[in-house]
PDB file of C-alpha atoms in Angstrom:
ATOM      1  CA  MET P   1      24.972  30.890 -17.741  1.00 43.00           C
ATOM      2  CA  THR P   2      22.043  31.942 -15.899  1.00 44.00           C
ATOM      3  CA  GLU P   3      21.916  35.237 -14.010  1.00 45.00           C
ATOM      4  CA  GLN P   4      21.605  35.063 -10.363  1.00 43.00           C
ATOM      5  CA  ALA P   5      20.331  37.556  -7.807  1.00 57.00           C
ATOM      6  CA  SER P   6      22.229  35.651  -5.168  1.00 79.00           C
ATOM      7  CA  THR P   7      26.600  35.378  -4.820  1.00 94.00           C
ATOM      8  CA  ALA P   8      28.130  33.106  -7.346  1.00 97.00           C
ATOM      9  CA  ALA P   9      29.499  30.122  -6.003  1.00 97.00           C
ATOM     10  CA  ASP P  10      33.026  30.195  -5.339  1.00 97.00           C
ATOM     11  CA  GLN P  11      35.130  28.253  -8.398  1.00 98.00           C
ATOM     12  CA  SER P  12      37.500  26.833  -6.444  1.00 98.00           C
ATOM     13  CA  VAL P  13      34.882  25.066  -4.481  1.00 98.00           C
ATOM     14  CA  MET P  14      32.930  23.788  -7.356  1.00 98.00           C
ATOM     15  CA  ASP P  15      36.141  22.380  -8.557  1.00 98.00           C
ATOM     16  CA  PHE P  16      36.937  20.434  -4.951  1.00 98.00           C
ATOM     17  CA  ALA P  17      33.793  19.195  -5.296  1.00 98.00           C
ATOM     18  CA  VAL P  18      33.720  17.451  -8.920  1.00 98.00           C
ATOM     19  CA  GLU P  19      37.195  16.358  -7.712  1.00 98.00           C
ATOM     20  CA  ALA P  20      36.225  15.075  -4.662  1.00 98.00           C
ATOM     21  CA  VAL P  21      33.179  13.187  -6.035  1.00 98.00           C
ATOM     22  CA  LYS P  22      34.732  11.711  -9.022  1.00 98.00           C
ATOM     23  CA  GLU P  23      37.603  10.288  -6.420  1.00 98.00           C
ATOM     24  CA  ALA P  24      34.478   8.806  -4.297  1.00 98.00           C
ATOM     25  CA  GLY P  25      32.698   7.333  -6.960  1.00 98.00           C
ATOM     26  CA  ARG P  26      35.345   5.842  -8.476  1.00 98.00           C
ATOM     27  CA  LEU P  27      35.522   3.667  -5.448  1.00 97.00           C
ATOM     28  CA  THR P  28      32.219   1.711  -6.228  1.00 97.00           C
ATOM     29  CA  LEU P  29      34.105   0.346  -9.262  1.00 97.00           C
ATOM     30  CA  ASP P  30      35.872  -2.102  -6.946  1.00 96.00           C
ATOM     31  CA  TRP P  31      32.413  -3.693  -6.459  1.00 96.00           C
ATOM     32  CA  PHE P  32      30.750  -3.221  -9.712  1.00 97.00           C
ATOM     33  CA  GLN P  33      29.337  -6.387 -11.122  1.00 96.00           C
ATOM     34  CA  SER P  34      31.511  -8.349  -8.700  1.00 94.00           C
ATOM     35  CA  SER P  35      30.813 -11.366  -6.652  1.00 91.00           C
ATOM     36  CA  THR P  36      32.601  -9.679  -3.491  1.00 90.00           C
ATOM     37  CA  LEU P  37      29.222  -7.308  -3.320  1.00 93.00           C
ATOM     38  CA  GLU P  38      26.979  -7.763  -0.459  1.00 91.00           C
ATOM     39  CA  ALA P  39      23.579  -5.810  -0.297  1.00 90.00           C
ATOM     40  CA  LYS P  40      21.764  -5.347   3.238  1.00 89.00           C
ATOM     41  CA  SER P  41      18.420  -3.908   3.861  1.00 87.00           C
ATOM     42  CA  LYS P  42      18.011  -1.140   6.102  1.00 83.00           C
ATOM     43  CA  ALA P  43      14.995  -0.158   8.124  1.00 80.00           C
ATOM     44  CA  ASP P  44      12.989   1.057   5.160  1.00 80.00           C
ATOM     45  CA  GLY P  45      13.834  -1.801   2.868  1.00 77.00           C
ATOM     46  CA  SER P  46      16.115  -0.075   0.264  1.00 85.00           C
ATOM     47  CA  PRO P  47      19.763  -1.498  -0.085  1.00 89.00           C
ATOM     48  CA  VAL P  48      23.064  -0.580   1.433  1.00 92.00           C
ATOM     49  CA  THR P  49      26.290  -2.028   0.298  1.00 94.00           C
ATOM     50  CA  GLN P  50      29.745  -1.892   1.649  1.00 95.00           C
ATOM     51  CA  ALA P  51      30.318   0.513  -1.601  1.00 96.00           C
ATOM     52  CA  ASP P  52      27.525   2.743  -0.294  1.00 95.00           C
ATOM     53  CA  ILE P  53      29.684   3.403   3.076  1.00 96.00           C
ATOM     54  CA  ALA P  54      32.855   3.664   1.788  1.00 96.00           C
ATOM     55  CA  VAL P  55      31.631   5.883  -0.818  1.00 97.00           C
ATOM     56  CA  GLU P  56      30.294   7.992   2.009  1.00 97.00           C
ATOM     57  CA  THR P  57      33.392   7.713   4.739  1.00 97.00           C
ATOM     58  CA  LEU P  58      35.870   9.156   1.617  1.00 98.00           C
ATOM     59  CA  LEU P  59      33.304  12.237   0.789  1.00 98.00           C
ATOM     60  CA  ARG P  60      33.405  13.037   4.584  1.00 97.00           C
ATOM     61  CA  GLN P  61      36.767  12.748   5.364  1.00 97.00           C
ATOM     62  CA  ARG P  62      37.515  15.107   2.100  1.00 98.00           C
ATOM     63  CA  LEU P  63      35.000  17.494   3.354  1.00 98.00           C
ATOM     64  CA  GLY P  64      36.514  17.311   6.942  1.00 96.00           C
ATOM     65  CA  GLU P  65      39.935  18.169   5.982  1.00 97.00           C
ATOM     66  CA  ARG P  66      38.891  21.124   3.359  1.00 97.00           C
ATOM     67  CA  PHE P  67      36.035  22.436   5.092  1.00 96.00           C
ATOM     68  CA  PRO P  68      36.156  21.534   8.879  1.00 95.00           C
ATOM     69  CA  GLY P  69      33.195  23.850   9.886  1.00 94.00           C
ATOM     70  CA  ASP P  70      31.051  22.622   7.629  1.00 96.00           C
ATOM     71  CA  GLU P  71      27.722  20.540   8.316  1.00 96.00           C
ATOM     72  CA  VAL P  72      27.643  17.486   5.887  1.00 97.00           C
ATOM     73  CA  ILE P  73      24.270  15.398   5.497  1.00 96.00           C
ATOM     74  CA  GLY P  74      24.784  11.712   4.129  1.00 95.00           C
ATOM     75  CA  GLU P  75      22.299   9.050   3.407  1.00 90.00           C
ATOM     76  CA  GLU P  76      24.149   6.392   4.887  1.00 90.00           C
ATOM     77  CA  ILE P  77      25.847   7.782   8.119  1.00 87.00           C
ATOM     78  CA  ASP P  78      24.508   9.659  10.593  1.00 75.00           C
ATOM     79  CA  ASP P  79      26.448  13.128  12.288  1.00 64.00           C
ATOM     80  CA  GLU P  80      27.545  12.447  15.196  1.00 54.00           C
ATOM     81  CA  ASP P  81      28.435  16.130  15.913  1.00 49.00           C
ATOM     82  CA  GLY P  82      25.145  18.013  16.449  1.00 44.00           C
ATOM     83  CA  GLU P  83      26.847  21.449  17.100  1.00 44.00           C
ATOM     84  CA  LYS P  84      27.863  21.928  13.800  1.00 49.00           C
ATOM     85  CA  ALA P  85      24.248  22.491  12.475  1.00 53.00           C
ATOM     86  CA  ASP P  86      23.877  25.777  14.065  1.00 57.00           C
ATOM     87  CA  ASN P  87      27.124  27.586  12.736  1.00 63.00           C
ATOM     88  CA  ALA P  88      27.997  26.169   9.301  1.00 77.00           C
ATOM     89  CA  ALA P  89      27.971  28.970   6.753  1.00 88.00           C
ATOM     90  CA  ARG P  90      27.596  25.623   4.583  1.00 95.00           C
ATOM     91  CA  THR P  91      25.935  22.271   4.429  1.00 97.00           C
ATOM     92  CA  TRP P  92      27.058  19.452   1.919  1.00 98.00           C
ATOM     93  CA  VAL P  93      24.920  16.907   1.120  1.00 98.00           C
ATOM     94  CA  ILE P  94      25.906  13.087   0.181  1.00 98.00           C
ATOM     95  CA  ASP P  95      24.144  10.559  -1.559  1.00 97.00           C
ATOM     96  CA  PRO P  96      26.941   7.888  -2.092  1.00 98.00           C
ATOM     97  CA  ILE P  97      25.408   5.628  -4.477  1.00 97.00           C
ATOM     98  CA  ASP P  98      21.725   7.091  -5.846  1.00 97.00           C
ATOM     99  CA  GLY P  99      20.521   4.221  -7.387  1.00 95.00           C
ATOM    100  CA  THR P 100      21.627   1.406  -5.049  1.00 94.00           C
ATOM    101  CA  LYS P 101      19.218  -1.023  -6.562  1.00 93.00           C
ATOM    102  CA  ALA P 102      20.779  -0.793 -10.186  1.00 94.00           C
ATOM    103  CA  PHE P 103      24.030  -0.941  -8.899  1.00 96.00           C
ATOM    104  CA  VAL P 104      23.590  -4.096  -6.887  1.00 95.00           C
ATOM    105  CA  GLN P 105      22.300  -5.514 -10.424  1.00 95.00           C
ATOM    106  CA  GLY P 106      25.150  -4.718 -12.304  1.00 96.00           C
ATOM    107  CA  VAL P 107      23.364  -1.684 -14.112  1.00 96.00           C
ATOM    108  CA  PRO P 108      25.690   1.352 -14.576  1.00 97.00           C
ATOM    109  CA  LEU P 109      22.938   4.171 -14.472  1.00 97.00           C
ATOM    110  CA  TYR P 110      23.731   4.730 -10.789  1.00 97.00           C
ATOM    111  CA  ALA P 111      25.492   7.637  -9.440  1.00 98.00           C
ATOM    112  CA  THR P 112      27.378   9.564  -6.456  1.00 98.00           C
ATOM    113  CA  LEU P 113      25.557  12.763  -5.922  1.00 98.00           C
ATOM    114  CA  LEU P 114      26.948  15.926  -3.490  1.00 98.00           C
ATOM    115  CA  ALA P 115      25.575  19.397  -3.184  1.00 98.00           C
ATOM    116  CA  MET P 116      26.483  22.466  -1.122  1.00 98.00           C
ATOM    117  CA  VAL P 117      23.684  24.394  -0.225  1.00 97.00           C
ATOM    118  CA  ASP P 118      25.068  28.053   1.693  1.00 96.00           C
ATOM    119  CA  HIS P 119      22.704  30.863   2.814  1.00 94.00           C
ATOM    120  CA  ASP P 120      21.503  31.500  -0.526  1.00 95.00           C
ATOM    121  CA  GLY P 121      19.988  28.375  -1.337  1.00 96.00           C
ATOM    122  CA  PRO P 122      21.424  25.746  -3.396  1.00 97.00           C
ATOM    123  CA  ALA P 123      25.270  26.609  -4.571  1.00 98.00           C
ATOM    124  CA  VAL P 124      27.058  23.641  -6.256  1.00 98.00           C
ATOM    125  CA  GLY P 125      25.281  20.161  -7.621  1.00 98.00           C
ATOM    126  CA  VAL P 126      27.526  17.161  -8.784  1.00 99.00           C
ATOM    127  CA  ILE P 127      26.521  14.056 -10.461  1.00 99.00           C
ATOM    128  CA  TYR P 128      28.953  11.075 -11.344  1.00 98.00           C
ATOM    129  CA  LEU P 129      27.876   8.318 -12.974  1.00 98.00           C
ATOM    130  CA  PRO P 130      30.893   5.814 -12.265  1.00 98.00           C
ATOM    131  CA  GLY P 131      29.926   3.094 -14.853  1.00 97.00           C
ATOM    132  CA  LEU P 132      29.571   5.600 -17.643  1.00 97.00           C
ATOM    133  CA  ASP P 133      32.269   7.722 -16.127  1.00 98.00           C
ATOM    134  CA  GLU P 134      30.305  10.691 -17.102  1.00 98.00           C
ATOM    135  CA  CYS P 135      29.763  13.770 -14.833  1.00 98.00           C
ATOM    136  CA  VAL P 136      27.679  16.623 -14.804  1.00 99.00           C
ATOM    137  CA  TRP P 137      27.930  19.527 -12.400  1.00 99.00           C
ATOM    138  CA  ALA P 138      27.127  23.038 -11.850  1.00 98.00           C
ATOM    139  CA  GLY P 139      28.047  26.165  -9.612  1.00 98.00           C
ATOM    140  CA  ARG P 140      25.590  29.186  -9.096  1.00 98.00           C
ATOM    141  CA  GLY P 141      26.624  31.763 -11.518  1.00 98.00           C
ATOM    142  CA  LEU P 142      29.551  29.771 -12.897  1.00 98.00           C
ATOM    143  CA  GLY P 143      27.262  27.648 -15.453  1.00 98.00           C
ATOM    144  CA  ALA P 144      26.480  23.992 -15.976  1.00 98.00           C
ATOM    145  CA  PHE P 145      29.169  21.484 -17.374  1.00 98.00           C
ATOM    146  CA  TRP P 146      28.879  17.995 -18.736  1.00 98.00           C
ATOM    147  CA  ASN P 147      32.670  16.352 -18.648  1.00 98.00           C
ATOM    148  CA  GLY P 148      33.820  19.654 -19.003  1.00 97.00           C
ATOM    149  CA  SER P 149      32.320  21.024 -21.300  1.00 98.00           C
ATOM    150  CA  PRO P 150      29.202  23.608 -21.094  1.00 98.00           C
ATOM    151  CA  CYS P 151      25.701  21.793 -21.346  1.00 98.00           C
ATOM    152  CA  ARG P 152      22.304  23.450 -21.674  1.00 98.00           C
ATOM    153  CA  VAL P 153      18.788  21.963 -21.472  1.00 98.00           C
ATOM    154  CA  SER P 154      16.736  21.047 -24.723  1.00 98.00           C
ATOM    155  CA  ASP P 155      14.684  23.315 -26.619  1.00 98.00           C
ATOM    156  CA  THR P 156      11.350  20.572 -26.805  1.00 98.00           C
ATOM    157  CA  ALA P 157       8.645  22.989 -26.735  1.00 98.00           C
ATOM    158  CA  THR P 158       5.873  20.577 -25.327  1.00 98.00           C
ATOM    159  CA  LEU P 159       5.229  17.375 -24.036  1.00 98.00           C
ATOM    160  CA  ASP P 160       4.202  15.781 -27.333  1.00 98.00           C
ATOM    161  CA  GLY P 161       7.102  13.595 -28.655  1.00 98.00           C
ATOM    162  CA  ALA P 162       9.250  14.750 -25.521  1.00 98.00           C
ATOM    163  CA  TYR P 163      11.228  12.375 -23.499  1.00 98.00           C
ATOM    164  CA  VAL P 164      10.265  12.200 -20.005  1.00 98.00           C
ATOM    165  CA  CYS P 165      11.967   9.957 -17.383  1.00 98.00           C
ATOM    166  CA  THR P 166      11.514   8.687 -14.033  1.00 97.00           C
ATOM    167  CA  SER P 167      12.795   6.400 -11.668  1.00 94.00           C
ATOM    168  CA  GLY P 168       9.850   4.100 -11.377  1.00 92.00           C
ATOM    169  CA  LEU P 169       6.190   4.189 -12.784  1.00 94.00           C
ATOM    170  CA  SER P 170       4.591   2.632  -9.261  1.00 92.00           C
ATOM    171  CA  TYR P 171       5.614   5.769  -7.189  1.00 90.00           C
ATOM    172  CA  TRP P 172       3.242   7.856  -9.613  1.00 96.00           C
ATOM    173  CA  PRO P 173      -0.257   8.926  -9.091  1.00 95.00           C
ATOM    174  CA  GLU P 174      -2.292   7.316 -11.974  1.00 96.00           C
ATOM    175  CA  THR P 175      -4.157  10.430 -13.046  1.00 97.00           C
ATOM    176  CA  ALA P 176      -1.019  12.274 -13.478  1.00 97.00           C
ATOM    177  CA  LEU P 177       0.656   9.609 -15.198  1.00 97.00           C
ATOM    178  CA  SER P 178      -2.357   8.977 -17.424  1.00 97.00           C
ATOM    179  CA  LYS P 179      -2.678  12.768 -18.143  1.00 98.00           C
ATOM    180  CA  VAL P 180       1.373  12.846 -19.252  1.00 98.00           C
ATOM    181  CA  ARG P 181       0.946   9.961 -21.545  1.00 97.00           C
ATOM    182  CA  GLU P 182      -1.957  11.419 -23.020  1.00 97.00           C
ATOM    183  CA  ALA P 183      -0.119  14.868 -23.899  1.00 98.00           C
ATOM    184  CA  GLY P 184       2.242  12.534 -26.344  1.00 98.00           C
ATOM    185  CA  ALA P 185       5.020  12.308 -23.877  1.00 98.00           C
ATOM    186  CA  ARG P 186       7.513   9.376 -24.442  1.00 98.00           C
ATOM    187  CA  VAL P 187       7.648   7.992 -20.457  1.00 97.00           C
ATOM    188  CA  ARG P 188      11.191   6.243 -20.160  1.00 97.00           C
ATOM    189  CA  THR P 189      12.538   5.016 -16.812  1.00 95.00           C
ATOM    190  CA  TRP P 190      16.111   6.130 -17.183  1.00 94.00           C
ATOM    191  CA  GLY P 191      15.819   7.214 -13.452  1.00 90.00           C
ATOM    192  CA  ASP P 192      17.342   8.303 -10.511  1.00 95.00           C
ATOM    193  CA  ALA P 193      20.119  10.809 -11.141  1.00 98.00           C
ATOM    194  CA  TYR P 194      20.691   9.973 -14.859  1.00 98.00           C
ATOM    195  CA  GLY P 195      17.459  11.063 -15.769  1.00 98.00           C
ATOM    196  CA  TYR P 196      18.324  14.693 -14.256  1.00 98.00           C
ATOM    197  CA  ALA P 197      21.584  14.623 -16.305  1.00 98.00           C
ATOM    198  CA  LEU P 198      19.689  13.864 -19.484  1.00 98.00           C
ATOM    199  CA  VAL P 199      18.004  16.719 -18.604  1.00 98.00           C
ATOM    200  CA  ALA P 200      20.990  18.720 -18.003  1.00 98.00           C
ATOM    201  CA  THR P 201      22.566  17.561 -21.077  1.00 98.00           C
ATOM    202  CA  GLY P 202      19.709  18.439 -23.477  1.00 98.00           C
ATOM    203  CA  ARG P 203      19.021  14.597 -23.804  1.00 98.00           C
ATOM    204  CA  ALA P 204      15.873  14.675 -22.328  1.00 98.00           C
ATOM    205  CA  ALA P 205      13.046  17.465 -21.620  1.00 98.00           C
ATOM    206  CA  ALA P 206      12.213  16.023 -17.957  1.00 98.00           C
ATOM    207  CA  MET P 207      13.042  13.940 -15.025  1.00 98.00           C
ATOM    208  CA  ILE P 208      10.302  13.291 -12.448  1.00 98.00           C
ATOM    209  CA  ASP P 209      10.470  11.852  -8.911  1.00 97.00           C
ATOM    210  CA  PRO P 210       7.008  11.741  -7.759  1.00 96.00           C
ATOM    211  CA  GLN P 211       8.830  10.573  -4.300  1.00 95.00           C
ATOM    212  CA  CYS P 212      12.235  11.274  -3.454  1.00 96.00           C
ATOM    213  CA  ALA P 213      14.494  11.936  -0.253  1.00 95.00           C
ATOM    214  CA  ASN P 214      16.395  14.818  -0.093  1.00 96.00           C
ATOM    215  CA  TRP P 215      19.887  13.626  -0.914  1.00 96.00           C
ATOM    216  CA  ASP P 216      18.442  12.137  -4.074  1.00 97.00           C
ATOM    217  CA  VAL P 217      17.771  15.711  -5.182  1.00 98.00           C
ATOM    218  CA  ALA P 218      19.722  18.227  -3.319  1.00 98.00           C
ATOM    219  CA  ALA P 219      22.194  18.668  -6.170  1.00 98.00           C
ATOM    220  CA  MET P 220      19.339  19.049  -9.038  1.00 98.00           C
ATOM    221  CA  PRO P 221      18.097  22.523  -8.430  1.00 98.00           C
ATOM    222  CA  VAL P 222      21.511  24.673  -9.276  1.00 98.00           C
ATOM    223  CA  ILE P 223      22.570  22.273 -11.979  1.00 98.00           C
ATOM    224  CA  MET P 224      18.877  22.664 -13.584  1.00 98.00           C
ATOM    225  CA  ALA P 225      19.298  26.389 -13.303  1.00 98.00           C
ATOM    226  CA  GLU P 226      22.642  26.609 -14.718  1.00 98.00           C
ATOM    227  CA  ALA P 227      21.908  24.786 -17.372  1.00 98.00           C
ATOM    228  CA  GLY P 228      18.920  26.736 -18.484  1.00 98.00           C
ATOM    229  CA  GLY P 229      16.132  24.551 -16.908  1.00 98.00           C
ATOM    230  CA  ARG P 230      13.800  24.425 -14.121  1.00 98.00           C
ATOM    231  CA  PHE P 231      13.627  22.561 -10.970  1.00 98.00           C
ATOM    232  CA  SER P 232      10.379  22.460  -8.344  1.00 98.00           C
ATOM    233  CA  ASN P 233       8.413  19.867  -6.467  1.00 97.00           C
ATOM    234  CA  THR P 234       5.336  18.600  -8.224  1.00 97.00           C
ATOM    235  CA  SER P 235       3.418  21.195  -6.093  1.00 96.00           C
ATOM    236  CA  GLY P 236       5.564  23.760  -8.475  1.00 97.00           C
ATOM    237  CA  LYS P 237       7.681  25.207  -5.213  1.00 96.00           C
ATOM    238  CA  PRO P 238      11.658  25.383  -5.909  1.00 94.00           C
ATOM    239  CA  ASP P 239      12.021  23.252  -2.632  1.00 91.00           C
ATOM    240  CA  TRP P 240      14.100  20.141  -2.764  1.00 95.00           C
ATOM    241  CA  GLU P 241      13.058  19.068   0.799  1.00 95.00           C
ATOM    242  CA  ASN P 242       9.589  18.243  -0.076  1.00 91.00           C
ATOM    243  CA  GLY P 243       9.654  14.789  -1.015  1.00 95.00           C
ATOM    244  CA  SER P 244       8.944  14.846  -4.694  1.00 97.00           C
ATOM    245  CA  ALA P 245      10.999  16.512  -7.921  1.00 98.00           C
ATOM    246  CA  LEU P 246      10.747  17.844 -11.588  1.00 98.00           C
ATOM    247  CA  GLY P 247      13.701  18.818 -13.546  1.00 98.00           C
ATOM    248  CA  THR P 248      12.829  20.255 -16.636  1.00 98.00           C
ATOM    249  CA  ASN P 249      13.892  22.241 -19.828  1.00 98.00           C
ATOM    250  CA  SER P 250      11.931  24.859 -18.302  1.00 98.00           C
ATOM    251  CA  ALA P 251       9.577  25.055 -21.739  1.00 98.00           C
ATOM    252  CA  VAL P 252       7.918  22.050 -20.375  1.00 98.00           C
ATOM    253  CA  HIS P 253       7.767  22.609 -16.567  1.00 98.00           C
ATOM    254  CA  ASP P 254       4.343  23.815 -16.655  1.00 98.00           C
ATOM    255  CA  GLU P 255       2.709  21.692 -18.611  1.00 98.00           C
ATOM    256  CA  LEU P 256       3.790  19.093 -16.571  1.00 98.00           C
ATOM    257  CA  LEU P 257       2.669  20.614 -13.412  1.00 98.00           C
ATOM    258  CA  SER P 258      -0.727  20.757 -14.530  1.00 98.00           C
ATOM    259  CA  CYS P 259      -0.966  17.340 -14.681  1.00 97.00           C
ATOM    260  CA  PHE P 260      -0.139  16.810 -11.149  1.00 96.00           C
ATOM    261  CA  SER P 261      -2.964  19.358 -10.063  1.00 92.00           C
TER     262      SER P 261
END
């Protein structure tokens, strides 16, 4: 467990988030590797399926029942109640299926994500991988957990020989990718939320998203911190709302940042 200057998260809120994400994420299995799955293209060209909508709908329902005054932001469904944002003490961020392209292809490395942010910043984060039945979560001041047991980042000290995950190489600046490879890192596309889960549980040293949306990484800062790691954007700011993300075991963080400078 890491020391936090801000107030610890409420244990009951973290427990609720884990159970809600597992319940909603398991809905995806009704369509996973099924002939009934239909994918449509959104305006940005990314796919959306009936599973995405079903998962986000259920999570919004559970959140509305438990915390009716909280703001909810999701990838697929617009919040029609604009007044909540001004008064809510907490904001929940949903990514119903992180890695929809993998999900559509029948690859089990997709995740359902839920984050809670309060006045002190990221407070709760949950990564649930329904295809693997694997869950990683954390609460600020409460520790990080992998399937119910405490988890910790690796002690890998340098990029030489370290496993570095990413969602895809096409998103990388060429110079940054060259520097990471020259440093001896083993770059693997075990991407999306799965890469962050690997870092938090000590199975990889770093996960890099040179381009990402807010809901892709809202759950990651608290998970990285509580597992003993570090989170920032690729400019080094500890910010999950700037369009890029870097989650590491902390030891290799500055070395990776230097590759993007």
